[in-house]
Coordinates of C-alpha atoms and ligand atoms in Angstrom, one line a residue:
X1 CA -5.4 4.7 -4.2
X2 CA -1.8 6.7 -5.1
X3 CA -0.4 7.8 -8.1
X4 CA 2.6 7.1 -8.3
X5 CA 6.3 9.5 -9.9
X6 CA 9.2 8.3 -10.8
X7 CA 12.1 10.2 -11.3
X8 CA 14.5 9.9 -14.0
X9 CA 15.4 13.8 -15.6
X10 CA 18.7 13.7 -14.2
X11 CA 21.9 12.3 -16.2
X12 CA 23.5 10.4 -14.0
X13 CA 26.5 12.0 -13.9
X14 CA 28.5 11.0 -10.9
X15 CA 27.5 7.7 -13.1
X16 CA 30.1 8.1 -15.4
X17 CA 28.3 6.4 -18.3
X18 CA 27.8 7.8 -21.9
X19 CA 23.8 7.9 -20.8
X20 CA 21.2 8.3 -17.6
X21 CA 22.5 5.2 -15.5
X22 CA 18.4 5.1 -15.6
X23 CA 19.0 3.2 -18.6
X24 CA 21.6 0.9 -17.8
X25 CA 20.8 -2.6 -18.2
X26 CA 20.7 -4.9 -15.1
X27 CA 19.5 -8.0 -16.2
X28 CA 17.1 -8.3 -18.6
X29 CA 16.1 -4.6 -18.1
X30 CA 16.8 -0.9 -17.8
X31 CA 16.7 0.6 -14.0
X32 CA 14.2 2.1 -14.3
X33 CA 11.6 -0.3 -15.5
X34 CA 12.1 -2.4 -12.4
X35 CA 10.5 0.4 -10.1
X36 CA 8.1 1.3 -13.0
X37 CA 6.8 -2.5 -13.3
X38 CA 6.6 -2.2 -9.5
X39 CA 3.6 0.2 -9.7
X40 CA 1.9 -0.9 -12.4
X41 CA 1.5 -4.1 -10.6
X42 CA 0.1 -2.4 -7.8
X43 CA -4.4 -1.9 -8.4
X44 CA -4.1 0.6 -5.6
X45 CA -1.5 2.4 -8.1
X46 CA -4.0 4.7 -10.0
X47 CA -1.0 6.3 -12.9
X48 CA 2.7 6.3 -13.1
X49 CA 4.3 9.5 -13.7
X50 CA 7.4 8.9 -15.4
X51 CA 9.8 12.4 -15.5
X52 CA 11.9 12.4 -18.2
X53 CA 14.6 14.1 -19.1
X54 CA 14.1 15.3 -23.0
X55 CA 17.3 14.1 -24.2
X56 CA 16.0 11.4 -23.3
X57 CA 12.4 11.4 -25.3
X58 CA 12.8 8.7 -28.3
X59 CA 14.1 5.7 -25.8
X60 CA 10.5 4.7 -24.7
X61 CA 8.5 1.7 -26.6
X62 CA 4.4 1.8 -26.0
X63 CA 3.9 2.7 -22.8
X64 CA 1.0 0.9 -20.7
X65 CA -2.3 3.9 -21.2
X66 CA -2.2 4.9 -17.1
X67 CA 1.7 5.5 -17.9
X68 CA 1.9 9.5 -18.4
X69 CA 5.8 11.1 -18.9
X70 CA 6.7 14.6 -18.5
X71 CA 9.8 17.0 -19.1
X72 CA 11.5 17.0 -15.1
X73 CA 13.3 20.8 -14.7
X74 CA 17.3 21.0 -13.6
X75 CA 16.9 19.9 -10.4
X76 CA 15.4 17.0 -9.3
X77 CA 13.0 18.8 -7.0
X78 CA 11.6 20.7 -10.0
X79 CA 11.5 17.6 -11.3
X80 CA 9.1 16.3 -8.4
X81 CA 7.2 19.7 -9.5
X82 CA 6.9 19.2 -12.9
X83 CA 5.6 15.2 -12.1
X84 CA 3.3 16.7 -8.6
X85 CA 1.1 19.0 -12.0
X86 CA 0.1 15.8 -13.1
X87 CA -1.3 14.3 -10.1
X88 CA -4.9 13.3 -9.3
X89 CA -4.8 10.8 -6.7
X90 CA -4.8 11.4 -2.8
X91 CA -1.5 10.3 -2.1
X92 CA 1.7 10.5 -4.0
X93 CA 4.6 8.5 -4.0
X94 CA 7.6 10.1 -5.0
X95 CA 10.4 8.0 -6.4
X96 CA 13.6 7.9 -8.2
X97 CA 14.5 5.4 -10.8
X98 CA 17.5 5.2 -10.1
X99 CA 16.5 2.4 -7.3
X100 CA 16.0 -0.2 -9.1
X101 CA 15.1 -2.7 -5.4
X102 CA 12.3 -1.4 -4.2
X103 CA 9.4 -4.2 -3.5
X104 CA 5.6 -4.9 -2.8
X105 CA 6.6 -5.0 0.9
X106 CA 8.1 -1.3 1.3
X107 CA 5.2 -0.4 -0.3
X108 CA 2.3 -1.8 2.0
X109 CA 4.6 -0.8 5.1
X110 CA 5.2 3.1 2.9
X111 CA 1.2 3.5 2.6
X112 CA 0.1 2.1 5.8
X113 CA 2.1 5.3 7.2
X114 CA 1.2 7.5 5.0
X115 CA -3.1 6.8 5.3
X116 CA -2.3 7.6 9.7
X117 CA 0.4 10.0 8.9
X118 CA 0.2 12.4 5.6
X119 CA 3.9 12.4 5.0
X120 CA 6.4 9.1 5.1
X121 CA 9.9 8.1 3.7
X122 CA 11.8 4.8 3.5
X123 CA 15.0 5.5 5.3
X124 CA 17.3 3.3 7.4
X125 CA 19.6 3.7 10.5
X126 CA 23.0 5.2 9.8
X127 CA 25.6 2.3 10.2
X128 CA 28.7 4.7 10.1
X129 CA 29.6 8.1 12.5
X130 CA 28.7 11.0 10.5
X131 CA 31.3 13.7 11.4
X132 CA 30.1 17.9 10.8
X133 CA 33.2 19.4 9.1
X134 CA 34.7 22.2 7.6
X135 CA 37.2 22.3 4.8
X136 CA 39.0 18.7 6.1
X137 CA 38.6 19.5 10.3
X138 CA 36.2 17.7 12.0
X139 CA 34.1 20.5 13.8
X140 CA 31.1 17.7 15.1
X141 CA 30.6 14.3 15.7
X142 CA 26.5 14.0 15.5
X143 CA 24.7 11.4 17.2
X144 CA 24.8 8.2 15.3
X145 CA 21.2 6.7 16.8
X146 CA 19.2 9.7 16.5
X147 CA 20.4 9.8 12.9
X148 CA 18.4 7.4 10.0
X149 CA 19.4 7.7 6.1
X150 CA 16.3 8.3 3.5
X151 CA 16.3 6.3 0.8
X152 CA 12.8 6.4 -1.9
X153 CA 10.0 6.3 -2.4
X154 CA 8.9 8.7 -0.6
X155 CA 5.2 9.9 0.2
X156 CA 2.6 12.7 1.0
X157 CA -1.1 13.6 0.6
X158 CA -1.0 15.5 -2.4
X159 CA -2.4 18.6 -1.9
X160 CA -1.0 19.4 1.1
X161 CA 2.1 18.6 -0.8
X162 CA 1.3 20.4 -4.1
X163 CA 0.7 23.4 -1.6
X164 CA 4.4 23.3 0.0
X165 CA 6.7 22.9 -3.0
X166 CA 4.9 25.2 -4.8
X167 CA 5.9 27.5 -1.6
X168 CA 9.6 26.2 -1.4
X169 CA 9.9 26.8 -5.2
X170 CA 8.6 30.2 -5.1
X171 CA 10.6 31.0 -2.4
X172 CA 13.9 28.7 -4.8
X173 CA 14.7 26.9 -1.6
X174 CA 17.1 24.1 -2.3
X175 CA 16.6 20.8 -1.3
X176 CA 17.7 17.5 -1.5
X177 CA 14.7 15.5 0.0
X178 CA 10.6 15.3 -0.6
X179 CA 10.3 15.2 2.9
X180 CA 12.6 18.8 4.3
X181 CA 9.5 20.5 2.1
X182 CA 7.1 19.0 3.8
X183 CA 9.3 19.9 7.3
X184 CA 9.8 23.4 6.3
X185 CA 6.4 24.3 4.7
X186 CA 3.6 22.2 6.4
X187 CA 3.2 21.5 9.9
X188 CA 2.8 17.8 9.5
X189 CA 5.4 16.6 11.6
X190 CA 6.7 13.7 8.5
X191 CA 7.3 9.8 9.9
X192 CA 9.5 7.3 8.2
X193 CA 9.7 3.8 7.3
X194 CA 11.8 0.8 7.6
X195 CA 13.3 0.8 4.6
X196 CA 16.0 -1.1 3.1
X197 CA 20.0 -1.6 2.9
X198 CA 19.6 -3.2 -0.5
X199 CA 17.5 -0.4 -1.6
X200 CA 20.6 1.1 -2.8
X201 CA 20.5 4.8 -5.0
X202 CA 23.2 3.4 -7.7
X203 CA 25.2 6.9 -7.8
X204 CA 28.5 5.5 -8.4
X205 CA 29.9 3.4 -10.9
X206 CA 31.0 0.6 -8.2
X207 CA 27.1 0.9 -7.2
X208 CA 26.0 -1.1 -10.6
X209 CA 28.4 -4.3 -9.1
X210 CA 26.8 -3.7 -6.1
X211 CA 23.2 -3.8 -7.6
X212 CA 24.5 -6.2 -10.0
X213 CA 24.9 -9.1 -7.4
X214 CA 21.6 -8.1 -5.6
X215 CA 19.8 -8.0 -8.6
X216 CA 21.2 -12.0 -9.4
X217 CA 21.4 -13.4 -5.8
X218 CA 18.6 -11.4 -4.2
X219 CA 20.1 -11.8 -1.2
X220 CA 18.7 -9.5 1.4
X221 CA 15.5 -10.6 0.7
X222 CA 15.5 -14.1 1.3
X223 CA 17.9 -13.9 4.0
X224 CA 15.4 -11.5 5.4
X225 CA 17.6 -9.3 6.8
X226 CA 16.6 -5.7 5.7
X227 CA 14.9 -3.9 7.3
X228 CA 15.5 -3.5 10.9
X229 CA 11.9 -3.2 13.5
X230 CA 11.5 0.3 14.9
X231 CA 12.5 0.4 18.3
Ligands
CTP301 N1 16.4 13.6 -11.1 C1 15.4 14.0 -12.1 N2 15.3 15.1 -12.4 C2 16.4 15.7 -11.9 C3 17.9 15.1 -11.2 C4 17.9 14.4 -10.8 O1 14.3 13.3 -12.3 N3 17.1 17.3 -12.7 C5 16.4 11.9 -10.6 C6 17.3 11.4 -11.5 O2 17.3 10.5 -12.4 C7 17.5 10.5 -10.2 C8 16.5 10.6 -8.7 O3 16.2 11.9 -9.1 O4 16.5 9.0 -10.9 C9 18.5 10.4 -8.0 O5 18.5 11.8 -8.8 P1 20.5 11.9 -8.5 O6 20.7 9.5 -8.2 O7 21.4 12.5 -8.4 O8 21.0 11.3 -10.0 P2 20.8 12.2 -11.5 O9 21.2 14.0 -11.0 O10 21.0 11.3 -13.1 O11 23.1 11.3 -10.9 P3 24.3 13.3 -10.7 O12 23.2 13.8 -9.4 O13 25.2 12.2 -10.5 O14 24.4 13.9 -11.9
MG302 MG1 21.7 14.5 -9.2

């Protein structure tokens, strides 16, 4: 059994809407509602913790009893910390509301891995060449076949993550992703679980259009080309 933390306490500045992108209506419902509905449909999920921005507090209707809302912080990391204090299950899945296109297959695979390895996250292999730069000077080419691109949900054994994230916050460390906290503050080696190239984080304006096409066509699932095998 697990709890799910859905993060929507950001402001969505890069999306350049005049409101939080998590409330953008995609198809027939707001972006955050997709992952909320998925977790609520999963009997293994005890509670969903919605980490929200104070500015958005009046935007929710009546929520089911197993949905807890709490305010987030200034950074994603602080928002995770706010959500974690409400976690009571042995495992926690931390998810960016800005990724509406997750499904139960992905959750199933993630749970198998977190029960075995204690920390895992969805990820896909990098498809572009990635360079390390200094201003506009290219310093180094990284080995593409050793690189992955992290997605959410990220899944961790709750007790381990509560302790690790507290240490990271006390140290003033800044991270973008939960697995980095596990890497830095535990002796666990996190793994990754195959994600999906259509599990896009709506970030810039163009992503709304891309997501609208994906949601309308559901192309990637139907063609079953969204996952890549572990090699
Ligand atoms: N998030 C959060 N609390 C924060 C910052 C981000 O809960 N202080 C959430 C966002 O709401 C989002 C997820 O973390 O669902 C991923 O962050 P990002 O895509 O960066 O969203 P925003 O911070 O809202 O967007 P931007 O960085 O463009 O302002
Ligand atoms: Mg942000």
